[in-house]
mmCIF file of C-alpha atoms in Angstrom:
data_model
loop_
_atom_site.group_PDB
_atom_site.id
_atom_site.type_symbol
_atom_site.label_atom_id
_atom_site.label_comp_id
_atom_site.label_asym_id
_atom_site.label_seq_id
_atom_site.Cartn_x
_atom_site.Cartn_y
_atom_site.Cartn_z
ATOM 1 C CA MET A 1 -29.578 22.822 11.248
ATOM 2 C CA LEU A 2 -31.690 20.370 14.163
ATOM 3 C CA SER A 3 -33.920 20.095 10.696
ATOM 4 C CA TYR A 4 -31.455 19.178 8.588
ATOM 5 C CA LEU A 5 -29.950 16.502 10.917
ATOM 6 C CA ILE A 6 -33.506 15.264 11.589
ATOM 7 C CA LYS A 7 -34.185 15.079 7.853
ATOM 8 C CA ARG A 8 -31.134 12.950 7.290
ATOM 9 C CA ILE A 9 -31.252 10.524 9.792
ATOM 10 C CA ALA A 10 -35.144 9.295 8.662
ATOM 11 C CA LEU A 11 -33.514 8.997 6.069
ATOM 12 C CA MET A 12 -30.399 6.528 6.857
ATOM 13 C CA ILE A 13 -33.395 4.314 8.504
ATOM 14 C CA PRO A 14 -35.351 3.888 4.750
ATOM 15 C CA THR A 15 -31.576 3.329 2.509
ATOM 16 C CA LEU A 16 -30.262 0.966 5.162
ATOM 17 C CA PHE A 17 -33.425 -1.602 5.257
ATOM 18 C CA GLY A 18 -33.883 -1.310 1.124
ATOM 19 C CA ILE A 19 -30.280 -2.717 1.002
ATOM 20 C CA LEU A 20 -30.590 -5.318 3.107
ATOM 21 C CA ALA A 21 -33.785 -5.815 1.561
ATOM 22 C CA ILE A 22 -32.123 -6.324 -1.891
ATOM 23 C CA SER A 23 -29.602 -8.037 -0.401
ATOM 24 C CA PHE A 24 -31.451 -10.454 0.932
ATOM 25 C CA LEU A 25 -33.486 -10.986 -1.929
ATOM 26 C CA VAL A 26 -30.624 -12.124 -4.150
ATOM 27 C CA ILE A 27 -29.983 -14.371 -0.755
ATOM 28 C CA GLN A 28 -32.958 -16.514 -1.747
ATOM 29 C CA PHE A 29 -32.111 -16.888 -5.434
ATOM 30 C CA VAL A 30 -27.983 -18.410 -4.669
ATOM 31 C CA PRO A 31 -27.275 -21.750 -5.227
ATOM 32 C CA GLY A 32 -25.223 -23.805 -2.616
ATOM 33 C CA GLY A 33 -27.163 -22.593 0.113
ATOM 34 C CA PRO A 34 -26.022 -23.930 3.707
ATOM 35 C CA VAL A 35 -29.148 -26.528 3.354
ATOM 36 C CA GLU A 36 -27.817 -27.508 -0.235
ATOM 37 C CA GLN A 37 -24.023 -27.916 1.185
ATOM 38 C CA LEU A 38 -25.501 -30.028 4.711
ATOM 39 C CA VAL A 39 -27.353 -32.218 2.490
ATOM 40 C CA ALA A 40 -24.819 -32.811 0.189
ATOM 41 C CA GLN A 41 -22.202 -33.295 3.265
ATOM 42 C CA LEU A 42 -25.009 -35.851 4.445
ATOM 43 C CA LYS A 43 -25.243 -38.521 1.312
ATOM 44 C CA GLY A 44 -20.960 -38.404 0.169
ATOM 45 C CA GLY A 45 -19.806 -41.414 0.739
ATOM 46 C CA ALA A 46 -16.702 -39.694 0.476
ATOM 47 C CA ASN A 47 -17.807 -37.020 3.229
ATOM 48 C CA GLY A 48 -19.239 -38.745 5.796
ATOM 49 C CA ALA A 49 -16.584 -37.151 8.838
ATOM 50 C CA ALA A 50 -18.203 -34.122 7.498
ATOM 51 C CA GLY A 51 -21.024 -34.655 7.713
ATOM 52 C CA ALA A 52 -21.660 -36.990 10.553
ATOM 53 C CA GLU A 53 -19.973 -33.816 12.595
ATOM 54 C CA SER A 54 -22.640 -31.022 10.621
ATOM 55 C CA GLY A 55 -25.565 -33.522 10.905
ATOM 56 C CA GLY A 56 -25.075 -34.294 14.769
ATOM 57 C CA ALA A 57 -25.404 -30.931 15.665
ATOM 58 C CA LEU A 58 -29.412 -30.992 14.722
ATOM 59 C CA SER A 59 -30.924 -33.786 15.933
ATOM 60 C CA GLY A 60 -28.526 -36.850 16.310
ATOM 61 C CA GLY A 61 -28.587 -39.625 13.913
ATOM 62 C CA LEU A 62 -28.991 -37.688 11.013
ATOM 63 C CA TYR A 63 -26.584 -39.041 8.851
ATOM 64 C CA ARG A 64 -27.469 -41.747 6.712
ATOM 65 C CA GLY A 65 -24.250 -41.951 3.793
ATOM 66 C CA ASP A 66 -25.435 -43.080 0.663
ATOM 67 C CA HIS A 67 -29.108 -44.306 1.588
ATOM 68 C CA GLY A 68 -30.184 -40.217 0.971
ATOM 69 C CA LEU A 69 -32.493 -38.257 3.422
ATOM 70 C CA ASP A 70 -35.994 -38.708 3.833
ATOM 71 C CA ALA A 71 -38.738 -35.891 4.561
ATOM 72 C CA LYS A 72 -38.552 -35.830 7.321
ATOM 73 C CA GLN A 73 -35.235 -35.359 8.366
ATOM 74 C CA LEU A 74 -34.384 -32.510 5.045
ATOM 75 C CA ALA A 75 -38.163 -30.350 7.534
ATOM 76 C CA GLN A 76 -34.580 -30.881 10.167
ATOM 77 C CA ILE A 77 -32.464 -29.912 8.721
ATOM 78 C CA LYS A 78 -34.411 -26.474 7.128
ATOM 79 C CA ALA A 79 -35.894 -25.604 10.836
ATOM 80 C CA TYR A 80 -32.650 -26.021 11.997
ATOM 81 C CA TYR A 81 -31.620 -23.205 8.993
ATOM 82 C CA GLY A 82 -34.102 -21.787 10.075
ATOM 83 C CA PHE A 83 -35.085 -21.825 5.905
ATOM 84 C CA ASP A 84 -39.096 -23.835 7.449
ATOM 85 C CA LYS A 85 -40.465 -20.580 7.621
ATOM 86 C CA PRO A 86 -41.120 -18.471 4.947
ATOM 87 C CA ALA A 87 -38.636 -15.434 3.128
ATOM 88 C CA TRP A 88 -40.996 -12.450 5.003
ATOM 89 C CA GLN A 89 -41.166 -13.860 8.552
ATOM 90 C CA ARG A 90 -37.294 -14.818 8.288
ATOM 91 C CA PHE A 91 -36.548 -10.928 6.946
ATOM 92 C CA GLY A 92 -38.699 -9.229 9.579
ATOM 93 C CA GLU A 93 -37.103 -11.280 12.220
ATOM 94 C CA MET A 94 -34.072 -10.730 10.993
ATOM 95 C CA VAL A 95 -34.472 -6.999 10.925
ATOM 96 C CA GLY A 96 -35.967 -7.035 14.365
ATOM 97 C CA ASN A 97 -33.092 -7.658 16.173
ATOM 98 C CA TYR A 98 -30.656 -6.199 13.992
ATOM 99 C CA LEU A 99 -32.206 -2.816 15.432
ATOM 100 C CA SER A 100 -30.981 -4.571 19.171
ATOM 101 C CA PHE A 101 -26.958 -5.639 17.339
ATOM 102 C CA ASN A 102 -28.255 -9.703 17.135
ATOM 103 C CA LEU A 103 -26.613 -10.053 14.078
ATOM 104 C CA GLY A 104 -27.031 -14.228 14.782
ATOM 105 C CA GLN A 105 -25.599 -17.141 14.285
ATOM 106 C CA SER A 106 -22.650 -18.223 12.215
ATOM 107 C CA TYR A 107 -23.734 -21.587 10.274
ATOM 108 C CA PHE A 108 -19.934 -22.255 9.279
ATOM 109 C CA TYR A 109 -18.280 -21.566 12.701
ATOM 110 C CA GLN A 110 -21.237 -21.990 15.424
ATOM 111 C CA ARG A 111 -19.915 -18.704 17.151
ATOM 112 C CA SER A 112 -22.397 -14.935 17.661
ATOM 113 C CA VAL A 113 -21.696 -12.757 14.799
ATOM 114 C CA THR A 114 -21.326 -9.900 17.241
ATOM 115 C CA GLU A 115 -17.797 -11.876 18.159
ATOM 116 C CA LEU A 116 -16.890 -12.895 15.078
ATOM 117 C CA ILE A 117 -16.357 -9.036 13.997
ATOM 118 C CA LEU A 118 -15.146 -8.083 16.625
ATOM 119 C CA GLU A 119 -12.196 -10.683 17.343
ATOM 120 C CA LYS A 120 -11.605 -10.373 13.549
ATOM 121 C CA LEU A 121 -11.817 -6.140 13.735
ATOM 122 C CA PRO A 122 -8.138 -5.525 15.758
ATOM 123 C CA VAL A 123 -6.422 -6.437 12.833
ATOM 124 C CA SER A 124 -8.371 -4.261 9.596
ATOM 125 C CA ILE A 125 -8.407 -1.631 12.005
ATOM 126 C CA SER A 126 -4.680 -1.349 12.710
ATOM 127 C CA ILE A 127 -3.808 -1.965 8.725
ATOM 128 C CA GLY A 128 -6.850 0.416 8.314
ATOM 129 C CA LEU A 129 -5.755 3.218 10.806
ATOM 130 C CA TRP A 130 -1.948 2.928 10.246
ATOM 131 C CA THR A 131 -3.109 3.529 6.377
ATOM 132 C CA PHE A 132 -5.256 6.300 7.117
ATOM 133 C CA PHE A 133 -2.811 7.954 9.114
ATOM 134 C CA LEU A 134 0.481 7.615 6.847
ATOM 135 C CA THR A 135 -1.469 8.485 4.337
ATOM 136 C CA TYR A 136 -2.267 12.033 5.763
ATOM 137 C CA LEU A 137 0.591 12.530 6.869
ATOM 138 C CA VAL A 138 2.603 12.003 3.673
ATOM 139 C CA SER A 139 -0.080 13.304 1.111
ATOM 140 C CA ILE A 140 -1.286 16.402 3.117
ATOM 141 C CA PRO A 141 2.166 18.671 3.523
ATOM 142 C CA LEU A 142 3.002 16.505 -0.260
ATOM 143 C CA GLY A 143 0.123 18.194 -2.275
ATOM 144 C CA ILE A 144 1.106 21.812 -0.040
ATOM 145 C CA ALA A 145 5.332 21.888 -1.813
ATOM 146 C CA LYS A 146 3.772 20.774 -5.196
ATOM 147 C CA ALA A 147 1.303 23.380 -5.230
ATOM 148 C CA VAL A 148 4.229 26.342 -3.859
ATOM 149 C CA ARG A 149 6.032 24.853 -6.391
ATOM 150 C CA ASP A 150 4.084 23.748 -9.167
ATOM 151 C CA GLY A 151 6.001 23.191 -12.723
ATOM 152 C CA THR A 152 8.854 22.354 -11.039
ATOM 153 C CA ARG A 153 10.776 19.268 -11.034
ATOM 154 C CA PHE A 154 10.435 18.071 -7.965
ATOM 155 C CA ASP A 155 6.879 19.022 -8.555
ATOM 156 C CA ALA A 156 7.596 16.366 -11.950
ATOM 157 C CA VAL A 157 9.490 14.151 -10.654
ATOM 158 C CA THR A 158 6.873 13.468 -7.789
ATOM 159 C CA SER A 159 4.165 13.673 -9.902
ATOM 160 C CA THR A 160 5.486 10.846 -11.836
ATOM 161 C CA LEU A 161 6.436 8.406 -8.463
ATOM 162 C CA ILE A 162 3.053 9.114 -6.308
ATOM 163 C CA LEU A 163 1.374 8.132 -9.882
ATOM 164 C CA VAL A 164 3.450 4.378 -11.079
ATOM 165 C CA GLY A 165 2.771 3.430 -7.065
ATOM 166 C CA TYR A 166 -1.085 4.500 -8.060
ATOM 167 C CA ALA A 167 -1.025 2.366 -11.088
ATOM 168 C CA ILE A 168 0.269 -0.786 -9.311
ATOM 169 C CA PRO A 169 -2.228 -2.853 -7.758
ATOM 170 C CA SER A 170 -1.758 -3.110 -3.798
ATOM 171 C CA PHE A 171 -1.903 -7.043 -3.890
ATOM 172 C CA VAL A 172 1.034 -6.708 -6.862
ATOM 173 C CA LEU A 173 3.229 -4.633 -4.585
ATOM 174 C CA GLY A 174 3.044 -6.917 -1.999
ATOM 175 C CA ILE A 175 4.104 -9.667 -3.479
ATOM 176 C CA VAL A 176 6.544 -7.931 -4.424
ATOM 177 C CA LEU A 177 7.763 -6.474 -1.025
ATOM 178 C CA ILE A 178 7.535 -10.401 0.033
ATOM 179 C CA VAL A 179 10.212 -11.466 -3.014
ATOM 180 C CA LEU A 180 13.146 -8.774 -1.783
ATOM 181 C CA PHE A 181 12.138 -8.423 1.748
ATOM 182 C CA GLY A 182 10.415 -11.054 3.173
ATOM 183 C CA GLY A 183 12.542 -14.068 2.556
ATOM 184 C CA GLY A 184 11.268 -15.077 -1.125
ATOM 185 C CA SER A 185 13.911 -14.878 -2.714
ATOM 186 C CA PHE A 186 16.816 -12.153 -2.039
ATOM 187 C CA TRP A 187 16.487 -10.615 1.844
ATOM 188 C CA GLN A 188 13.932 -11.527 4.742
ATOM 189 C CA TRP A 189 14.227 -8.482 6.996
ATOM 190 C CA PHE A 190 10.167 -9.008 8.141
ATOM 191 C CA PRO A 191 8.091 -11.624 8.956
ATOM 192 C CA LEU A 192 4.994 -13.106 6.810
ATOM 193 C CA ARG A 193 2.279 -14.341 9.117
ATOM 194 C CA GLY A 194 0.090 -12.529 10.973
ATOM 195 C CA LEU A 195 0.286 -8.952 13.543
ATOM 196 C CA THR A 196 2.677 -10.834 16.202
ATOM 197 C CA SER A 197 5.443 -13.278 17.103
ATOM 198 C CA ASP A 198 4.772 -16.465 18.174
ATOM 199 C CA ASN A 199 6.459 -14.933 21.378
ATOM 200 C CA PHE A 200 4.807 -12.128 21.796
ATOM 201 C CA ALA A 201 4.062 -12.710 25.322
ATOM 202 C CA GLN A 202 7.485 -12.840 26.934
ATOM 203 C CA LEU A 203 8.679 -9.082 25.501
ATOM 204 C CA SER A 204 8.489 -6.658 27.467
ATOM 205 C CA LEU A 205 6.711 -3.939 26.303
ATOM 206 C CA PHE A 206 8.692 -2.002 24.186
ATOM 207 C CA GLY A 207 9.453 -5.619 22.560
ATOM 208 C CA LYS A 208 5.764 -5.939 21.792
ATOM 209 C CA VAL A 209 5.313 -2.673 20.445
ATOM 210 C CA ALA A 210 7.990 -3.207 17.744
ATOM 211 C CA ASP A 211 7.001 -6.667 17.229
ATOM 212 C CA TYR A 212 3.999 -4.942 16.337
ATOM 213 C CA LEU A 213 5.119 -2.375 13.825
ATOM 214 C CA TRP A 214 7.231 -4.775 12.340
ATOM 215 C CA HIS A 215 4.731 -7.361 11.628
ATOM 216 C CA LEU A 216 2.609 -4.669 10.038
ATOM 217 C CA VAL A 217 5.552 -2.809 7.406
ATOM 218 C CA LEU A 218 4.877 -5.267 4.352
ATOM 219 C CA PRO A 219 1.212 -5.035 4.344
ATOM 220 C CA VAL A 220 0.405 -1.212 5.350
ATOM 221 C CA THR A 221 3.424 -0.156 2.526
ATOM 222 C CA ALA A 222 1.545 -2.172 0.314
ATOM 223 C CA MET A 223 -1.244 -0.892 1.051
ATOM 224 C CA VAL A 224 -0.579 3.371 1.414
ATOM 225 C CA VAL A 225 1.278 4.065 -2.039
ATOM 226 C CA GLY A 226 -1.611 4.024 -3.628
ATOM 227 C CA ASN A 227 -3.501 5.767 -1.796
ATOM 228 C CA PHE A 228 -0.732 8.609 -1.555
ATOM 229 C CA ALA A 229 -1.772 9.892 -5.855
ATOM 230 C CA VAL A 230 -5.530 10.784 -4.918
ATOM 231 C CA MET A 231 -4.955 12.460 -1.840
ATOM 232 C CA THR A 232 -2.149 14.631 -2.677
ATOM 233 C CA MET A 233 -3.310 15.840 -6.007
ATOM 234 C CA LEU A 234 -6.608 16.702 -4.513
ATOM 235 C CA THR A 235 -4.513 18.642 -2.195
ATOM 236 C CA LYS A 236 -2.528 20.278 -4.581
ATOM 237 C CA ASN A 237 -5.145 21.476 -6.756
ATOM 238 C CA SER A 238 -7.211 22.237 -3.910
ATOM 239 C CA PHE A 239 -4.543 24.538 -2.385
ATOM 240 C CA LEU A 240 -3.516 25.499 -6.009
ATOM 241 C CA GLU A 241 -6.975 26.882 -6.549
ATOM 242 C CA GLU A 242 -6.896 29.160 -3.594
ATOM 243 C CA ILE A 243 -3.578 30.730 -5.149
ATOM 244 C CA ARG A 244 -4.818 31.977 -7.768
ATOM 245 C CA LYS A 245 -7.932 33.701 -6.212
ATOM 246 C CA GLN A 246 -8.225 37.047 -5.872
ATOM 247 C CA TYR A 247 -8.196 37.171 -2.488
ATOM 248 C CA VAL A 248 -4.137 36.083 -2.319
ATOM 249 C CA LEU A 249 -3.295 38.520 -5.216
ATOM 250 C CA THR A 250 -4.665 41.356 -2.337
ATOM 251 C CA ALA A 251 -2.369 40.284 0.511
ATOM 252 C CA ARG A 252 0.345 39.869 -2.039
ATOM 253 C CA ALA A 253 -0.778 43.792 -2.804
ATOM 254 C CA LYS A 254 -0.037 44.445 0.871
ATOM 255 C CA GLY A 255 3.158 42.864 1.775
ATOM 256 C CA LEU A 256 2.299 39.836 3.230
ATOM 257 C CA SER A 257 4.644 37.303 3.118
ATOM 258 C CA GLU A 258 4.179 34.194 0.780
ATOM 259 C CA ARG A 259 3.394 32.087 4.060
ATOM 260 C CA ARG A 260 1.538 34.339 6.014
ATOM 261 C CA ILE A 261 -0.606 33.818 2.824
ATOM 262 C CA LEU A 262 -0.087 30.038 3.271
ATOM 263 C CA TYR A 263 -0.719 29.318 6.589
ATOM 264 C CA ARG A 264 -2.740 32.332 7.428
ATOM 265 C CA HIS A 265 -5.332 32.553 5.294
ATOM 266 C CA VAL A 266 -5.138 29.787 1.643
ATOM 267 C CA PHE A 267 -4.761 27.216 4.297
ATOM 268 C CA ARG A 268 -8.018 27.010 5.815
ATOM 269 C CA ASN A 269 -10.073 27.343 2.382
ATOM 270 C CA ALA A 270 -7.375 24.678 0.796
ATOM 271 C CA LEU A 271 -8.663 22.284 3.722
ATOM 272 C CA ILE A 272 -11.906 22.071 3.042
ATOM 273 C CA PRO A 273 -12.248 19.629 0.705
ATOM 274 C CA ILE A 274 -9.935 17.086 1.871
ATOM 275 C CA VAL A 275 -11.439 17.691 5.989
ATOM 276 C CA THR A 276 -14.624 17.625 5.312
ATOM 277 C CA GLY A 277 -13.491 13.626 3.969
ATOM 278 C CA PHE A 278 -12.036 13.169 6.889
ATOM 279 C CA PRO A 279 -15.100 11.835 9.228
ATOM 280 C CA ALA A 280 -15.652 9.129 6.452
ATOM 281 C CA ALA A 281 -12.046 8.018 5.687
ATOM 282 C CA PHE A 282 -11.919 7.863 9.961
ATOM 283 C CA LEU A 283 -14.496 5.400 10.322
ATOM 284 C CA GLY A 284 -14.551 4.074 6.846
ATOM 285 C CA ALA A 285 -9.874 2.776 8.064
ATOM 286 C CA PHE A 286 -11.505 0.326 10.514
ATOM 287 C CA PHE A 287 -12.898 -1.340 7.386
ATOM 288 C CA THR A 288 -10.545 -0.911 4.475
ATOM 289 C CA GLY A 289 -8.591 -5.017 5.030
ATOM 290 C CA SER A 290 -7.753 -5.174 1.901
ATOM 291 C CA LEU A 291 -8.375 -8.848 1.116
ATOM 292 C CA LEU A 292 -5.876 -10.090 -1.192
ATOM 293 C CA ILE A 293 -3.605 -8.190 1.252
ATOM 294 C CA GLU A 294 -5.045 -10.363 4.016
ATOM 295 C CA THR A 295 -4.341 -13.324 2.103
ATOM 296 C CA ILE A 296 -0.552 -12.750 1.324
ATOM 297 C CA PHE A 297 0.223 -11.574 5.207
ATOM 298 C CA SER A 298 -1.455 -13.987 6.256
ATOM 299 C CA LEU A 299 -3.288 -11.936 8.586
ATOM 300 C CA ASP A 300 -7.560 -13.044 9.327
ATOM 301 C CA GLY A 301 -8.879 -9.525 8.961
ATOM 302 C CA LEU A 302 -12.801 -8.520 8.246
ATOM 303 C CA GLY A 303 -11.999 -8.690 4.560
ATOM 304 C CA LEU A 304 -10.919 -12.004 4.853
ATOM 305 C CA LEU A 305 -13.879 -13.133 7.195
ATOM 306 C CA SER A 306 -16.533 -11.530 4.712
ATOM 307 C CA TYR A 307 -15.159 -13.479 1.627
ATOM 308 C CA ASN A 308 -15.046 -17.065 3.582
ATOM 309 C CA ALA A 309 -18.984 -16.229 4.637
ATOM 310 C CA VAL A 310 -20.146 -15.472 0.499
ATOM 311 C CA ILE A 311 -17.988 -18.642 -0.946
ATOM 312 C CA GLN A 312 -19.584 -20.561 2.232
ATOM 313 C CA ARG A 313 -22.649 -19.951 1.829
ATOM 314 C CA ASP A 314 -22.846 -18.092 5.754
ATOM 315 C CA TYR A 315 -25.406 -16.456 5.012
ATOM 316 C CA PRO A 316 -25.787 -14.695 9.155
ATOM 317 C CA VAL A 317 -22.106 -13.114 8.247
ATOM 318 C CA VAL A 318 -22.400 -11.532 4.775
ATOM 319 C CA LEU A 319 -26.021 -9.893 6.689
ATOM 320 C CA GLY A 320 -24.489 -9.341 9.570
ATOM 321 C CA THR A 321 -20.934 -7.380 8.549
ATOM 322 C CA LEU A 322 -23.058 -5.951 5.291
ATOM 323 C CA TYR A 323 -25.189 -4.244 8.523
ATOM 324 C CA VAL A 324 -22.477 -3.488 10.298
ATOM 325 C CA PHE A 325 -20.742 -1.357 7.047
ATOM 326 C CA THR A 326 -23.572 -0.196 5.454
ATOM 327 C CA LEU A 327 -24.523 1.409 8.746
ATOM 328 C CA ILE A 328 -20.394 3.006 9.604
ATOM 329 C CA GLY A 329 -20.325 4.321 5.810
ATOM 330 C CA LEU A 330 -24.335 6.299 6.463
ATOM 331 C CA VAL A 331 -22.963 7.658 9.806
ATOM 332 C CA GLY A 332 -19.497 8.594 7.899
ATOM 333 C CA LYS A 333 -21.576 10.348 5.272
ATOM 334 C CA LEU A 334 -23.806 12.048 7.833
ATOM 335 C CA LEU A 335 -20.487 12.924 9.636
ATOM 336 C CA SER A 336 -18.960 14.820 6.964
ATOM 337 C CA ASP A 337 -21.608 17.110 5.817
ATOM 338 C CA LEU A 338 -21.059 18.310 9.566
ATOM 339 C CA ALA A 339 -17.560 19.029 9.206
ATOM 340 C CA TYR A 340 -18.517 20.704 5.535
ATOM 341 C CA VAL A 341 -20.253 23.107 8.888
ATOM 342 C CA TRP A 342 -17.716 23.060 11.223
ATOM 343 C CA VAL A 343 -14.839 24.234 8.432
ATOM 344 C CA ASP A 344 -17.008 26.466 6.800
ATOM 345 C CA PRO A 345 -19.840 28.380 8.806
ATOM 346 C CA ARG A 346 -21.181 30.042 5.580
ATOM 347 C CA ILE A 347 -22.929 26.885 4.836
ATOM 348 C CA ASN A 348 -25.931 26.909 5.534
ATOM 349 C CA PHE A 349 -28.097 23.676 4.989
ATOM 350 C CA SER A 350 -31.440 24.285 6.512
ATOM 351 C CA ALA A 351 -31.441 27.791 3.815
ATOM 352 C CA VAL A 352 -30.136 25.317 1.293
ATOM 353 C CA ASN A 353 -33.184 22.965 1.688
ATOM 354 C CA ALA A 354 -35.789 25.078 2.884
#
């Protein structure tokens, strides 16, 4: 097992490096980078104020309105953004900084990328974790109930409902919820902006918890409904497969009760494909905030940060968030493999790799 872990960790390094290298290479050919955007601002008379503000941050007096920029000023702008160095040198410095989790400075926000991620993270955690827990808490018991009642009216009705929910995009459901319950056209029961109210600091402890949960009802509902179908059907099919195996027939022949067979024998084996995906799903929950959901409900999370960074060509934020997301994904995959051994000790990765 130790040798397998060492191999997997060693494989994660070139994988992470390759993803960063490809992304960095693609960025070099994307038009409208930060240098081009600032030059356009400095040259545009209509955007003179914005250009002056940005130019003043460089070296004072770069802005020349409609008169254009000479080669020296253009070189100053490139040096400010680090584009005066060759691409291979910039990539090497970036990788070196990433090893110590120094993700650089944002071009647009003029702040550390790490600070920006930590600032937006609570929103994504709130949406992701509540979506994750509600999905598992509802889908697993529902899947077990559907497997036990396979072919009944209960199974047919619940399958229809969850598949209809799966077919509705989360952002469409979010708009419908706003129209119905957010004061769009009918009832105004739930707030539509942020995770807390303006008077949050003045509320009691119970009031703060209630206010926070009340703000989450609509966005989490929009996110979680579509997730029920996959997990519920996976649970149902996994239990059905185990119920039809020979050892279940043998247990029934011995006179064991259906409840004991289900929870003492079937339950552990059937949960293997579900539990093994738990670590990756749990880690991924920190970053599962939907861009459209965050936009619809005015939630300033990581999804909106990443989208704005791409539009604004804020390359440090784009590459920094990609680095964090990729690292979390690779660690999640490794923990999923370890969960296989924890759930089913019969699995031996060392023997497989031998």
